[in-house]
């Protein structure tokens, strides 16, 4: 009984102990604009599209360039995925349609393609692409100067002849659409599974 009482008193006393001075007062006072009840994650500063959203503070222990690379990659995939998912359910198909794929929706196609072995091919080609692209990511993390998500792919010339401000505006548009696409793809898959209906899944 005395030991339990002593332990509880130590816990109460610890609540009034001074906090270690790890970060400056300025950093402690700055709040996230996205989550005003949380401190602003300082490692986000300087990145296009920064709204202070990092509730789990991944940026405290993972390099920000790696996090931005992952965000752009997943966002770009989701923009393509949402378009492809909805296009199939709106009737877009490759003709002639193989007999095994007749009548499939975007939701039911997964299991059918696994049985046919097509998903194994997709896994193989995606793995090769990931392995090749990882070389650029490693070089970036070692200080090559490459910006996250930059594969020098601009065939239409959206960024050619643009000022730094205009380039940053295009980057902001991309990261905004990436974030929207990640939410949209999650939503459209969930809705399609719940309704088992055609587009628009209502």
Protein backbone atom coordinates (compact mmCIF):
# COMPACT_ATOMS: atom_id res chain seq x y z
CA UNK A 1 0.00 0.00 0.00
CA UNK A 2 2.81 2.42 0.91
CA UNK A 3 4.63 1.56 -2.30
CA UNK A 4 1.53 2.29 -4.41
CA UNK A 5 1.01 5.62 -2.61
CA UNK A 6 4.66 6.57 -3.16
CA UNK A 7 4.44 5.69 -6.86
CA UNK A 8 1.33 7.83 -7.31
CA UNK A 9 3.02 10.80 -5.61
CA UNK A 10 6.04 10.49 -7.89
CA UNK A 11 3.71 10.56 -10.91
CA UNK A 12 2.00 13.73 -9.63
CA UNK A 13 5.34 15.41 -8.91
CA UNK A 14 6.59 14.57 -12.42
CA UNK A 15 3.72 16.56 -13.88
CA UNK A 16 5.19 19.76 -12.39
CA UNK A 17 8.78 19.08 -13.43
CA UNK A 18 10.19 21.58 -15.95
CA UNK A 19 10.19 20.43 -19.58
CA UNK A 20 13.55 19.88 -21.24
CA UNK A 21 14.50 22.78 -23.51
CA UNK A 22 14.82 20.89 -26.78
CA UNK A 23 13.20 23.29 -29.25
CA UNK A 24 13.08 27.05 -29.31
CA UNK A 25 10.12 29.00 -27.96
CA UNK A 26 9.35 30.22 -31.49
CA UNK A 27 8.98 26.65 -32.76
CA UNK A 28 6.83 25.70 -29.79
CA UNK A 29 4.52 28.67 -30.33
CA UNK A 30 4.05 28.14 -34.07
CA UNK A 31 0.91 26.13 -34.83
CA UNK A 32 -0.04 24.09 -37.86
CA UNK A 33 -2.48 25.89 -40.17
CA UNK A 34 -4.15 22.57 -41.06
CA UNK A 35 -4.32 21.36 -37.44
CA UNK A 36 -4.28 24.50 -35.25
CA UNK A 37 -4.33 22.44 -32.05
CA UNK A 38 -0.93 20.89 -32.94
CA UNK A 39 2.57 22.33 -33.25
CA UNK A 40 3.83 23.11 -36.73
CA UNK A 41 6.23 20.41 -38.03
CA UNK A 42 9.34 22.51 -38.83
CA UNK A 43 10.76 20.14 -41.47
CA UNK A 44 7.83 20.89 -43.80
CA UNK A 45 8.93 24.50 -44.25
CA UNK A 46 9.95 25.44 -47.78
CA UNK A 47 8.04 22.67 -49.58
CA UNK A 48 5.36 23.64 -52.09
CA UNK A 49 1.89 22.84 -50.76
CA UNK A 50 2.93 22.99 -47.10
CA UNK A 51 -0.09 23.46 -44.82
CA UNK A 52 1.54 22.03 -41.71
CA UNK A 53 -0.22 18.66 -42.00
CA UNK A 54 1.90 15.93 -40.42
CA UNK A 55 -0.08 14.70 -37.39
CA UNK A 56 2.15 11.65 -36.84
CA UNK A 57 5.32 13.75 -37.27
CA UNK A 58 6.85 11.45 -39.87
CA UNK A 59 8.95 14.41 -41.02
CA UNK A 60 10.81 14.33 -37.68
CA UNK A 61 12.53 11.02 -38.49
CA UNK A 62 12.08 10.41 -42.25
CA UNK A 63 13.81 12.66 -44.83
CA UNK A 64 11.31 15.15 -46.26
CA UNK A 65 12.52 14.60 -49.82
CA UNK A 66 11.63 10.91 -49.46
CA UNK A 67 8.19 11.77 -48.05
CA UNK A 68 7.48 14.23 -50.87
CA UNK A 69 8.64 11.68 -53.44
CA UNK A 70 6.24 9.11 -51.96
CA UNK A 71 3.38 11.61 -51.83
CA UNK A 72 3.83 12.59 -55.48
CA UNK A 73 4.22 8.98 -56.63
CA UNK A 74 1.08 7.77 -54.84
CA UNK A 75 -0.85 10.84 -55.94
CA UNK A 76 0.08 10.37 -59.59
CA UNK A 77 -0.85 6.69 -59.44
CA UNK A 78 -4.21 7.56 -57.87
CA UNK A 79 -4.98 10.14 -60.57
CA UNK A 80 -4.46 7.42 -63.17
CA UNK A 81 -6.21 4.78 -61.04
CA UNK A 82 -9.36 6.85 -60.48
CA UNK A 83 -9.61 7.58 -64.21
CA UNK A 84 -9.06 3.94 -65.17
CA UNK A 85 -11.40 2.57 -62.50
CA UNK A 86 -14.29 4.80 -63.56
CA UNK A 87 -13.59 4.48 -67.29
CA UNK A 88 -13.98 0.68 -67.15
CA UNK A 89 -17.29 0.95 -65.34
CA UNK A 90 -18.47 3.54 -67.88
CA UNK A 91 -17.91 1.00 -70.68
CA UNK A 92 -14.39 1.73 -71.90
CA UNK A 93 -12.81 -1.60 -72.87
CA UNK A 94 -10.01 -2.95 -75.02
CA UNK A 95 -11.47 -4.79 -78.00
CA UNK A 96 -11.65 -7.65 -78.61
CA UNK A 97 -12.46 -8.39 -74.98
CA UNK A 98 -10.99 -11.74 -73.86
CA UNK A 99 -13.71 -14.24 -73.00
CA UNK A 100 -12.51 -14.47 -69.39
CA UNK A 101 -13.01 -10.70 -68.95
CA UNK A 102 -16.57 -10.51 -70.29
CA UNK A 103 -18.99 -8.75 -67.95
CA UNK A 104 -16.37 -7.74 -65.39
CA UNK A 105 -16.54 -4.51 -63.44
CA UNK A 106 -13.60 -2.71 -61.89
CA UNK A 107 -14.39 -4.40 -58.56
CA UNK A 108 -14.85 -7.95 -59.88
CA UNK A 109 -11.90 -7.72 -62.28
CA UNK A 110 -9.30 -8.19 -59.52
CA UNK A 111 -10.14 -11.79 -58.63
CA UNK A 112 -10.63 -12.74 -62.28
CA UNK A 113 -7.25 -11.30 -63.25
CA UNK A 114 -5.55 -13.11 -60.37
CA UNK A 115 -6.95 -16.41 -61.67
CA UNK A 116 -5.81 -15.60 -65.21
CA UNK A 117 -2.30 -14.68 -64.06
CA UNK A 118 -2.47 -11.09 -65.32
CA UNK A 119 -1.87 -9.63 -61.86
CA UNK A 120 1.47 -11.45 -61.69
CA UNK A 121 2.56 -9.67 -64.87
CA UNK A 122 1.47 -6.31 -63.47
CA UNK A 123 3.45 -7.01 -60.28
CA UNK A 124 6.52 -7.90 -62.35
CA UNK A 125 6.47 -4.73 -64.48
CA UNK A 126 5.68 -2.46 -61.53
CA UNK A 127 8.56 -4.06 -59.58
CA UNK A 128 10.97 -3.38 -62.43
CA UNK A 129 9.80 0.26 -62.67
CA UNK A 130 10.14 0.69 -58.89
CA UNK A 131 13.65 -0.79 -58.90
CA UNK A 132 14.79 1.54 -61.68
CA UNK A 133 13.20 4.63 -60.10
CA UNK A 134 14.72 3.80 -56.71
CA UNK A 135 18.16 4.61 -58.13
CA UNK A 136 17.08 8.23 -58.65
CA UNK A 137 15.58 8.38 -55.15
CA UNK A 138 18.78 7.07 -53.52
CA UNK A 139 20.88 9.56 -55.48
CA UNK A 140 18.51 12.36 -54.42
CA UNK A 141 18.87 11.41 -50.76
CA UNK A 142 22.65 11.41 -51.18
CA UNK A 143 22.53 15.04 -52.39
CA UNK A 144 22.39 14.84 -56.20
CA UNK A 145 20.24 17.98 -56.34
CA UNK A 146 17.30 16.20 -57.97
CA UNK A 147 13.95 17.47 -56.72
CA UNK A 148 11.40 14.93 -55.37
CA UNK A 149 9.25 13.47 -58.13
CA UNK A 150 11.32 15.03 -60.93
CA UNK A 151 11.99 12.53 -63.73
CA UNK A 152 12.55 15.30 -66.35
CA UNK A 153 9.32 14.22 -68.00
CA UNK A 154 7.57 17.24 -69.50
CA UNK A 155 6.76 16.30 -73.11
CA UNK A 156 4.12 19.02 -73.51
CA UNK A 157 6.43 21.71 -72.10
CA UNK A 158 4.28 22.94 -69.22
CA UNK A 159 7.38 24.17 -67.36
CA UNK A 160 9.58 25.33 -70.24
CA UNK A 161 10.36 29.03 -70.16
CA UNK A 162 8.51 29.54 -66.87
CA UNK A 163 9.70 31.63 -63.96
CA UNK A 164 10.35 30.04 -60.56
CA UNK A 165 7.05 31.43 -59.29
CA UNK A 166 5.14 29.94 -62.23
CA UNK A 167 6.90 26.59 -61.78
CA UNK A 168 5.97 26.56 -58.08
CA UNK A 169 2.37 27.35 -59.02
CA UNK A 170 2.31 24.30 -61.31
CA UNK A 171 3.85 22.19 -58.55
CA UNK A 172 1.16 23.40 -56.16
CA UNK A 173 -1.53 22.41 -58.65
CA UNK A 174 0.02 18.95 -59.01
CA UNK A 175 0.38 18.24 -55.29
CA UNK A 176 -3.16 19.52 -54.66
CA UNK A 177 -4.56 17.19 -57.34
CA UNK A 178 -2.40 14.35 -56.00
CA UNK A 179 -3.87 14.73 -52.52
CA UNK A 180 -7.41 14.97 -53.91
CA UNK A 181 -6.85 11.88 -56.10
CA UNK A 182 -5.67 9.77 -53.15
CA UNK A 183 -8.86 10.61 -51.27
CA UNK A 184 -11.00 10.22 -54.40
CA UNK A 185 -9.65 6.79 -55.29
CA UNK A 186 -10.17 5.53 -51.74
CA UNK A 187 -13.71 6.85 -51.86
CA UNK A 188 -14.62 5.49 -55.29
CA UNK A 189 -13.36 1.99 -54.48
CA UNK A 190 -15.24 1.96 -51.17
CA UNK A 191 -18.44 3.19 -52.80
CA UNK A 192 -18.14 0.73 -55.70
CA UNK A 193 -17.73 -2.22 -53.31
CA UNK A 194 -20.62 -1.08 -51.11
CA UNK A 195 -23.09 -0.48 -53.95
CA UNK A 196 -21.82 -3.13 -56.42
CA UNK A 197 -23.31 -0.82 -59.02
CA UNK A 198 -22.08 0.91 -62.15
CA UNK A 199 -20.64 4.42 -62.24
CA UNK A 200 -21.48 6.74 -60.40
CA UNK A 201 -21.94 4.06 -57.71
CA UNK A 202 -25.09 5.44 -56.04
